[in-house]
Coordinates of C-alpha atoms in Angstrom, one line a residue:
X18 CA 0.0 0.0 0.0
X19 CA 1.4 3.4 -1.0
X20 CA 0.3 6.5 0.8
X21 CA 0.4 10.1 -0.4
X22 CA 0.5 13.2 1.7
X23 CA -0.2 16.6 0.2
X24 CA 2.7 18.9 1.0
X25 CA 2.3 22.1 2.9
X26 CA 5.1 23.9 0.9
X27 CA 4.6 26.6 -1.7
X28 CA 4.2 23.9 -4.4
X29 CA 0.7 22.9 -3.5
X30 CA 0.7 20.1 -6.2
X31 CA 3.7 18.2 -4.7
X32 CA 3.0 15.1 -2.7
X33 CA 5.1 13.0 -0.2
X34 CA 5.0 9.2 -0.8
X35 CA 5.1 6.9 2.1
X36 CA 6.9 3.9 0.7
X37 CA 6.6 1.8 4.0
X38 CA 4.6 -1.3 3.2
X39 CA 1.4 -2.0 5.2
X40 CA 1.5 -4.5 8.0
X41 CA -0.2 -7.5 6.3
X42 CA 0.0 -11.3 6.7
X43 CA 1.8 -12.6 3.6
X44 CA 2.7 -16.1 2.5
X45 CA 6.3 -17.1 3.1
X46 CA 8.4 -20.3 2.9
X47 CA 7.8 -22.6 5.9
X48 CA 10.5 -22.2 8.5
X49 CA 9.7 -25.3 10.6
X50 CA 7.9 -28.3 9.0
X51 CA 4.8 -26.9 7.5
X52 CA 4.6 -23.9 9.7
X53 CA 5.4 -20.4 8.4
X54 CA 7.1 -18.0 10.8
X55 CA 3.9 -16.1 11.4
X56 CA 2.0 -19.3 12.3
X57 CA 4.8 -20.5 14.6
X58 CA 5.0 -17.1 16.2
X59 CA 1.3 -17.2 17.0
X60 CA 1.7 -20.6 18.7
X61 CA 4.8 -19.6 20.8
X62 CA 3.6 -16.1 21.7
X63 CA 0.1 -17.4 22.5
X64 CA 1.5 -19.9 25.0
X65 CA 3.7 -17.3 26.5
X66 CA 0.8 -14.8 26.8
X67 CA -1.4 -17.5 28.5
X68 CA 1.4 -18.4 30.9
X69 CA 2.1 -14.8 31.8
X70 CA -1.6 -13.9 32.3
X71 CA -2.3 -17.0 34.5
X72 CA 0.8 -16.4 36.7
X73 CA 0.1 -12.8 37.3
X74 CA -3.6 -13.4 37.9
X75 CA -2.7 -15.9 40.6
X76 CA -0.4 -13.3 42.3
X77 CA -3.1 -10.6 42.0
X78 CA -5.7 -13.0 43.5
X79 CA -3.5 -13.7 46.4
X80 CA -3.2 -10.0 47.1
X81 CA -7.0 -9.5 46.9
X82 CA -7.6 -12.3 49.4
X83 CA -5.0 -10.8 51.8
X84 CA -6.0 -7.1 51.3
X85 CA -4.7 -5.9 54.6
X86 CA -3.2 -2.6 53.4
X87 CA -5.7 -1.5 50.8
X88 CA -4.0 1.6 49.5
X89 CA -0.6 0.0 49.0
X90 CA -1.9 -3.2 47.5
X91 CA -4.3 -1.3 45.1
X92 CA -1.1 0.2 43.6
X93 CA 0.6 -3.2 43.5
X94 CA -2.4 -4.6 41.7
X95 CA -2.3 -1.9 39.1
X96 CA 1.4 -2.4 38.5
X97 CA 0.9 -6.2 38.2
X98 CA -2.0 -5.6 35.7
X99 CA 0.4 -4.2 33.2
X100 CA 1.9 -7.6 32.4
X101 CA -1.5 -9.3 31.4
X102 CA -2.5 -6.2 29.4
X103 CA 0.8 -6.1 27.6
X104 CA 0.8 -9.9 27.0
X105 CA -2.7 -10.0 25.5
X106 CA -2.1 -6.8 23.5
X107 CA 1.1 -8.2 22.0
X108 CA -0.6 -11.4 21.1
X109 CA -3.4 -9.5 19.3
X110 CA -0.8 -7.5 17.4
X111 CA 0.9 -10.7 16.3
X112 CA -2.4 -12.3 15.1
X113 CA -3.6 -9.1 13.5
X114 CA -0.5 -7.0 12.4
X115 CA -2.7 -4.3 10.9
X116 CA -3.8 -3.3 14.4
X117 CA -0.1 -2.8 15.5
X118 CA 0.0 0.9 14.7
X119 CA -3.3 1.7 16.5
X120 CA -2.8 -0.7 19.5
X121 CA 0.9 -0.2 20.3
X122 CA 0.5 3.4 21.6
X123 CA -2.3 2.3 24.0
X124 CA 0.0 -0.4 25.4
X125 CA 2.5 2.3 26.0
X126 CA -0.2 4.1 27.9
X127 CA -0.7 1.0 30.1
X128 CA 3.0 1.2 30.7
X129 CA 2.8 4.9 31.7
X130 CA -0.1 4.2 34.1
X131 CA 1.9 1.4 35.7
X132 CA 4.9 3.7 36.2
X133 CA 2.8 6.3 37.7
X134 CA 1.3 3.8 40.1
X135 CA 4.8 2.6 41.0
X136 CA 5.6 6.2 42.1
X137 CA 2.4 6.3 44.1
X138 CA 3.3 3.1 45.8
X139 CA 6.6 4.8 46.9
X140 CA 4.5 7.6 48.3
X141 CA 2.4 5.1 50.2
X142 CA 5.5 3.5 51.6
X143 CA 6.5 6.8 53.0
X144 CA 3.2 7.8 54.5
X145 CA 0.7 6.2 56.7
X146 CA -2.3 4.2 55.3
X147 CA -4.5 7.2 55.0
X148 CA -7.2 8.7 52.8
X149 CA -5.5 12.2 52.9
X150 CA -4.1 12.3 49.3
X151 CA -2.3 15.5 50.0
X152 CA -0.3 13.8 52.8
X153 CA 0.4 10.9 50.6
X154 CA 1.5 12.9 47.6
X155 CA 3.9 15.1 49.6
X156 CA 5.3 12.2 51.7
X157 CA 8.5 11.8 49.6
X158 CA 9.2 15.6 49.8
X159 CA 9.0 15.5 53.6
X160 CA 11.4 12.5 53.6
X161 CA 13.8 14.3 51.4
X162 CA 13.5 17.4 53.5
X163 CA 14.5 15.4 56.5
X164 CA 17.8 14.5 54.8
X165 CA 18.5 17.7 52.9
X166 CA 20.8 20.5 53.9
X167 CA 19.5 22.8 51.0
X168 CA 16.4 24.1 52.8
X169 CA 12.7 23.2 52.5
X170 CA 11.9 25.6 49.6
X171 CA 14.6 24.1 47.4
X172 CA 13.5 20.6 48.3
X173 CA 9.9 21.6 47.4
X174 CA 11.1 23.0 44.0
X175 CA 12.9 19.8 43.2
X176 CA 10.1 17.6 44.2
X177 CA 7.7 19.7 42.1
X178 CA 9.8 19.1 39.0
X179 CA 10.0 15.4 39.8
X180 CA 6.1 15.2 40.1
X181 CA 5.7 17.0 36.8
X182 CA 8.1 14.7 34.9
X183 CA 6.4 11.5 36.3
X184 CA 2.8 12.5 35.8
X185 CA 3.2 14.1 32.4
X186 CA 3.9 10.5 31.1
X187 CA 0.3 9.1 31.3
X188 CA -1.1 12.3 29.8
X189 CA 1.4 12.5 26.9
X190 CA 1.0 8.8 26.2
X191 CA -2.8 9.1 25.8
X192 CA -2.3 12.1 23.5
X193 CA 0.2 10.2 21.4
X194 CA -2.2 7.3 21.1
X195 CA -5.0 9.6 20.0
X196 CA -3.0 11.5 17.5
X197 CA -1.4 8.3 16.1
X198 CA -4.9 7.1 15.3
X199 CA -5.9 10.4 13.8
X200 CA -2.8 10.9 11.6
X201 CA -2.8 7.3 10.5
X202 CA -6.4 7.5 9.4
X203 CA -5.5 10.8 7.6
X204 CA -2.6 9.1 5.8
X205 CA -0.1 11.4 7.3
X206 CA 1.6 9.0 9.8
X207 CA 3.9 6.7 7.8
X208 CA 5.3 4.2 10.3
X209 CA 9.1 4.3 10.5
X210 CA 9.7 7.3 8.3
X211 CA 12.4 9.7 9.4
X212 CA 11.0 12.6 7.3
X213 CA 9.8 15.7 9.1
X214 CA 6.6 16.0 7.0
X215 CA 5.3 12.7 8.5
X216 CA 3.6 12.7 11.9
X217 CA 5.2 9.5 12.9
X218 CA 8.6 11.2 13.5
X219 CA 7.3 13.8 15.8
X220 CA 5.0 11.5 17.7
X221 CA 7.9 9.1 18.3
X222 CA 10.2 11.8 19.5
X223 CA 7.5 13.1 22.0
X224 CA 6.8 9.5 23.2
X225 CA 10.4 8.6 23.7
X226 CA 11.3 11.9 25.4
X227 CA 8.2 11.6 27.8
X228 CA 9.3 8.0 28.7
X229 CA 12.9 9.0 29.4
X230 CA 12.0 11.9 31.6
X231 CA 9.6 9.9 33.6
X232 CA 12.0 6.9 34.2
X233 CA 14.8 9.3 35.2
X234 CA 12.6 11.1 37.7
X235 CA 11.5 7.8 39.4
X236 CA 15.2 6.6 39.4
X237 CA 16.3 9.8 41.0
X238 CA 13.6 9.7 43.7
X239 CA 14.6 6.1 44.6
X240 CA 18.2 7.0 44.7
X241 CA 17.5 9.8 47.2
X242 CA 15.2 7.6 49.4
X243 CA 16.7 4.2 49.0
X244 CA 17.5 3.9 52.7
X245 CA 13.9 4.8 53.8
X246 CA 12.5 2.4 51.1
X247 CA 14.9 -0.5 51.9
X248 CA 12.6 -2.1 54.5
X249 CA 9.9 -2.3 51.9
X250 CA 12.2 -4.2 49.4
X251 CA 11.7 -1.4 47.0
X252 CA 14.9 -2.3 45.1
X253 CA 13.4 -5.6 44.0
X254 CA 10.1 -3.9 43.0
X255 CA 12.1 -1.2 41.1
X256 CA 14.3 -3.7 39.4
X257 CA 11.4 -5.9 38.3
X258 CA 9.3 -3.1 36.8
X259 CA 12.1 -0.8 35.5
X260 CA 14.0 -3.7 33.9
X261 CA 10.9 -4.7 32.0
X262 CA 10.3 -1.2 30.8
X263 CA 14.0 -0.7 30.1
X264 CA 14.3 -3.8 28.0
X265 CA 11.2 -2.8 25.9
X266 CA 12.7 0.7 25.4
X267 CA 16.3 -0.5 24.6
X268 CA 14.9 -3.2 22.3
X269 CA 12.9 -0.6 20.3
X270 CA 15.9 1.7 20.0
X271 CA 18.3 -1.2 18.8
X272 CA 15.7 -2.5 16.4
X273 CA 15.0 1.0 15.0
X274 CA 18.7 1.5 14.3
X275 CA 19.1 -2.0 12.6
X276 CA 16.2 -1.5 10.3
X277 CA 17.2 2.1 9.3
X278 CA 20.8 1.5 8.4
X279 CA 21.6 0.8 4.7
X280 CA 21.9 -2.0 3.9
X281 CA 19.9 -3.4 6.9
X282 CA 20.7 -6.7 8.4
X283 CA 17.0 -7.2 8.9
X284 CA 15.9 -7.2 5.3
X285 CA 12.9 -9.5 4.5
X286 CA 13.7 -13.0 3.2
X287 CA 11.9 -16.0 1.8
X288 CA 11.0 -17.1 5.3
X289 CA 10.5 -13.8 6.9
X290 CA 8.3 -11.1 5.5
X291 CA 8.5 -7.3 6.2
X292 CA 5.7 -7.7 8.8
X293 CA 7.6 -10.6 10.5
X294 CA 10.7 -8.5 10.7
X295 CA 9.0 -5.2 11.9
X296 CA 6.3 -6.7 14.2
X297 CA 6.7 -10.5 14.6
X298 CA 10.2 -10.8 15.9
X299 CA 10.1 -7.8 18.3
X300 CA 6.8 -9.0 19.8
X301 CA 8.0 -12.6 20.1
X302 CA 10.9 -11.3 22.2
X303 CA 8.5 -9.3 24.3
X304 CA 6.3 -12.4 24.9
X305 CA 9.3 -14.4 26.1
X306 CA 10.5 -11.6 28.3
X307 CA 7.0 -11.3 29.9
X308 CA 7.2 -15.0 30.9
X309 CA 10.4 -14.3 32.9
X310 CA 9.1 -11.2 34.6
X311 CA 5.7 -12.7 35.4
X312 CA 7.5 -15.2 37.6
X313 CA 9.9 -12.6 39.1
X314 CA 6.9 -10.4 40.1
X315 CA 5.9 -13.1 42.6
X316 CA 9.1 -12.4 44.4
X317 CA 9.3 -8.6 43.9
X318 CA 5.6 -8.0 44.8
X319 CA 5.3 -10.8 47.1
X320 CA 2.1 -11.1 49.1
X321 CA 3.9 -12.3 52.2
X322 CA 4.2 -8.9 54.0
X323 CA 0.5 -8.5 53.7
X324 CA -0.7 -11.9 54.6
X325 CA -3.1 -11.7 57.6
X326 CA -1.4 -14.5 59.4
X327 CA 2.0 -12.8 59.1
X328 CA 1.2 -9.8 61.4
X329 CA 2.9 -10.0 64.8
X330 CA 2.9 -7.4 67.6
X331 CA 6.0 -5.2 67.5
X332 CA 8.1 -4.0 70.4
X333 CA 8.1 -0.3 71.3
X334 CA 11.9 -0.5 71.9
X335 CA 14.4 -2.9 70.5
X336 CA 16.4 -2.6 73.7
X337 CA 13.5 -2.9 76.1
X338 CA 11.5 -5.4 74.1
X339 CA 8.9 -5.9 76.8
X340 CA 6.0 -3.7 75.6
X341 CA 4.0 -4.3 72.5
X342 CA 1.4 -2.4 70.4
X343 CA -1.6 -4.2 69.0
X344 CA -1.9 -3.6 65.2
X345 CA -4.9 -1.3 64.4
X346 CA -7.8 -3.3 63.0
X347 CA -6.2 -6.5 63.9
X348 CA -4.9 -7.0 60.4
X349 CA -8.3 -7.4 58.9
X350 CA -9.1 -8.1 55.2
X351 CA -10.4 -5.1 53.4
X352 CA -10.9 -7.0 50.1
X353 CA -14.5 -8.2 50.6
X354 CA -15.8 -11.6 49.6
X355 CA -13.5 -13.2 47.1
X356 CA -11.5 -10.0 47.0
X357 CA -14.3 -8.1 45.1
X358 CA -13.6 -4.8 46.7
X359 CA -9.9 -5.2 46.0
X360 CA -10.5 -5.8 42.3
X361 CA -12.8 -2.8 42.2
X362 CA -10.2 -0.7 44.0
X363 CA -7.6 -1.7 41.4
X364 CA -9.9 -0.4 38.6
X365 CA -10.6 2.8 40.4
X366 CA -8.8 5.7 38.4
X367 CA -9.5 8.4 40.9
X368 CA -6.1 8.3 42.7
X369 CA -4.2 8.6 39.3
X370 CA -6.5 11.5 38.2
X371 CA -6.0 13.2 41.5
X372 CA -2.3 12.9 41.1
X373 CA -2.3 14.3 37.6
X374 CA -4.5 17.2 38.7
X375 CA -2.3 17.8 41.8
X376 CA 0.4 18.8 39.4
X377 CA -1.4 22.1 38.8
X378 CA -1.4 23.0 42.5
X379 CA 1.8 21.3 43.5
X380 CA 3.8 24.5 43.6
X381 CA 1.5 26.1 46.2
X382 CA 1.0 23.0 48.2
X383 CA 4.6 22.0 48.3
X384 CA 5.9 25.5 49.2
X385 CA 3.3 26.0 51.9
X386 CA 4.1 22.7 53.5
X387 CA 7.9 23.3 53.1
X388 CA 7.7 26.8 54.7
X389 CA 5.6 25.4 57.6
X390 CA 8.1 22.7 58.3
X391 CA 11.1 25.0 57.8
X392 CA 9.8 27.5 60.3
X393 CA 8.9 24.8 62.9
X394 CA 11.7 22.3 62.7
X395 CA 15.1 21.9 61.1
X396 CA 14.1 18.6 59.7
X397 CA 10.8 16.6 59.5
X398 CA 11.0 13.7 62.0
X399 CA 11.0 10.2 60.5
X400 CA 8.9 7.4 62.0
X401 CA 9.5 3.7 61.7
X402 CA 10.4 2.4 58.2
X403 CA 11.3 6.0 57.2
X404 CA 7.7 7.2 57.2
X405 CA 7.5 10.9 57.5
X406 CA 5.2 12.4 60.1
X407 CA 1.8 13.3 58.8
X408 CA 1.7 16.8 57.5
X409 CA -1.2 17.7 59.8
X410 CA 0.8 16.6 63.0
X411 CA 3.1 19.0 64.8
X412 CA 6.8 18.0 64.9
X413 CA 7.9 15.9 67.8
X414 CA 9.9 17.7 70.5
X415 CA 13.6 17.2 70.6
X416 CA 13.5 14.5 73.2
X417 CA 11.5 12.3 70.8
X418 CA 13.7 12.9 67.8
X419 CA 15.8 10.2 66.4
X420 CA 14.0 6.9 66.9
X421 CA 10.9 8.6 68.3
X422 CA 10.6 5.7 70.7
X423 CA 12.1 6.3 74.2
X424 CA 13.0 9.4 76.1
X425 CA 16.6 10.1 77.1
X426 CA 15.8 8.9 80.6
X427 CA 14.7 5.5 79.2
X428 CA 11.1 6.0 80.3
X429 CA 8.2 5.7 77.9
X430 CA 6.3 8.9 77.4
X431 CA 2.6 8.9 78.3
X432 CA 1.2 11.4 75.8
X433 CA -1.9 10.3 74.1
X434 CA -1.2 12.4 71.0
X435 CA 2.3 11.0 70.7
X436 CA 0.9 7.4 71.1
X437 CA -1.5 7.9 68.3
X438 CA 1.2 9.4 66.0
X439 CA 3.5 6.5 66.9
X440 CA 0.9 3.9 65.9
X441 CA 0.2 5.7 62.6
X442 CA 3.8 5.9 61.5
X443 CA 4.5 2.3 62.6
X444 CA 1.6 0.5 61.0
X445 CA -0.4 2.9 58.9
X446 CA -4.0 3.9 59.5
X447 CA -6.5 1.4 57.9
X448 CA -9.8 2.4 56.4

């Protein structure tokens, strides 16, 4: 199929021809027995997709049946959902290559949503289990402020940029998907073209830049808070998700270079058509990678810390070890019968929408919070597991700084407000 695009130059009669072939299933020489590559690819990729979906659904089902920390686990479920969506979407693209141009940008949107939820999970780790989204959204900033020597306002400015770089990604990915469909339908897209008069070049640049900025922002946040996140095994979670995204991104870059050089080592052959080279082989690699990561997710996003039987009373002091706090709510399951409420919580987009909208008031909220903390305390106190004190709570007095557990005299304080704060930062407040 040859597409023509009317030029916008002074010569109104000139046209640009897109010489990229359409993604169609074509007959090739069998590669194994009587199977053509496309047929073999559908069998292998279909099996991989089925395996990845089943393995991830089992992990997600275990979380819904042990839904003890609903806000955290809702984010984990949304991250895990990325693999089944990507596996099924890739299999559809292999079976119907013509859908590749339209479907691929929406799979990138699923990736962007998962990345945003990973950052929100980090926010949850650093805050109590609360419904106050402002407190959750600003928790990493408060943790950074506790370690920073640059001042609260500078920390707020840096965090504002981080927030913008992360949450622009879902918005940009949706816009790229929409404009890809529009420009392809108007015959001005031309997949793979490097000419500026085709929309594909500019949409690809925007998409890649948006992805890179978001990934760098998340990596930077983790590097600044890795000690606070260490008890939550955030490194494994980061490695599992970021490596999967990184492999997809690196693979696209390498494949783009190999197919654009002249002569290309990936030219079609008797056994491999143009569609097989551009769509089939890359998606086969993706399907195989998803199998590996679907298994690894069981370790990175393990349900063990959330299992109802795993909660034990924790001592107020490691040294004393004689007094214990009962966990609020007794570690009850918030998932409902068969985890119905947990599945519904996973599909609820309100937190992501609120995070995106929070970008527009981040500057005022962050600066206000930073100035309040800067004037009241040299550093925001950290609770257990690196959780910053709730923004609505006053800073602890100097005698409770540090561990926030025992006074210098070794006696336990008997302040009801402090006791409530201590429980919140140790275990999180359940809904």
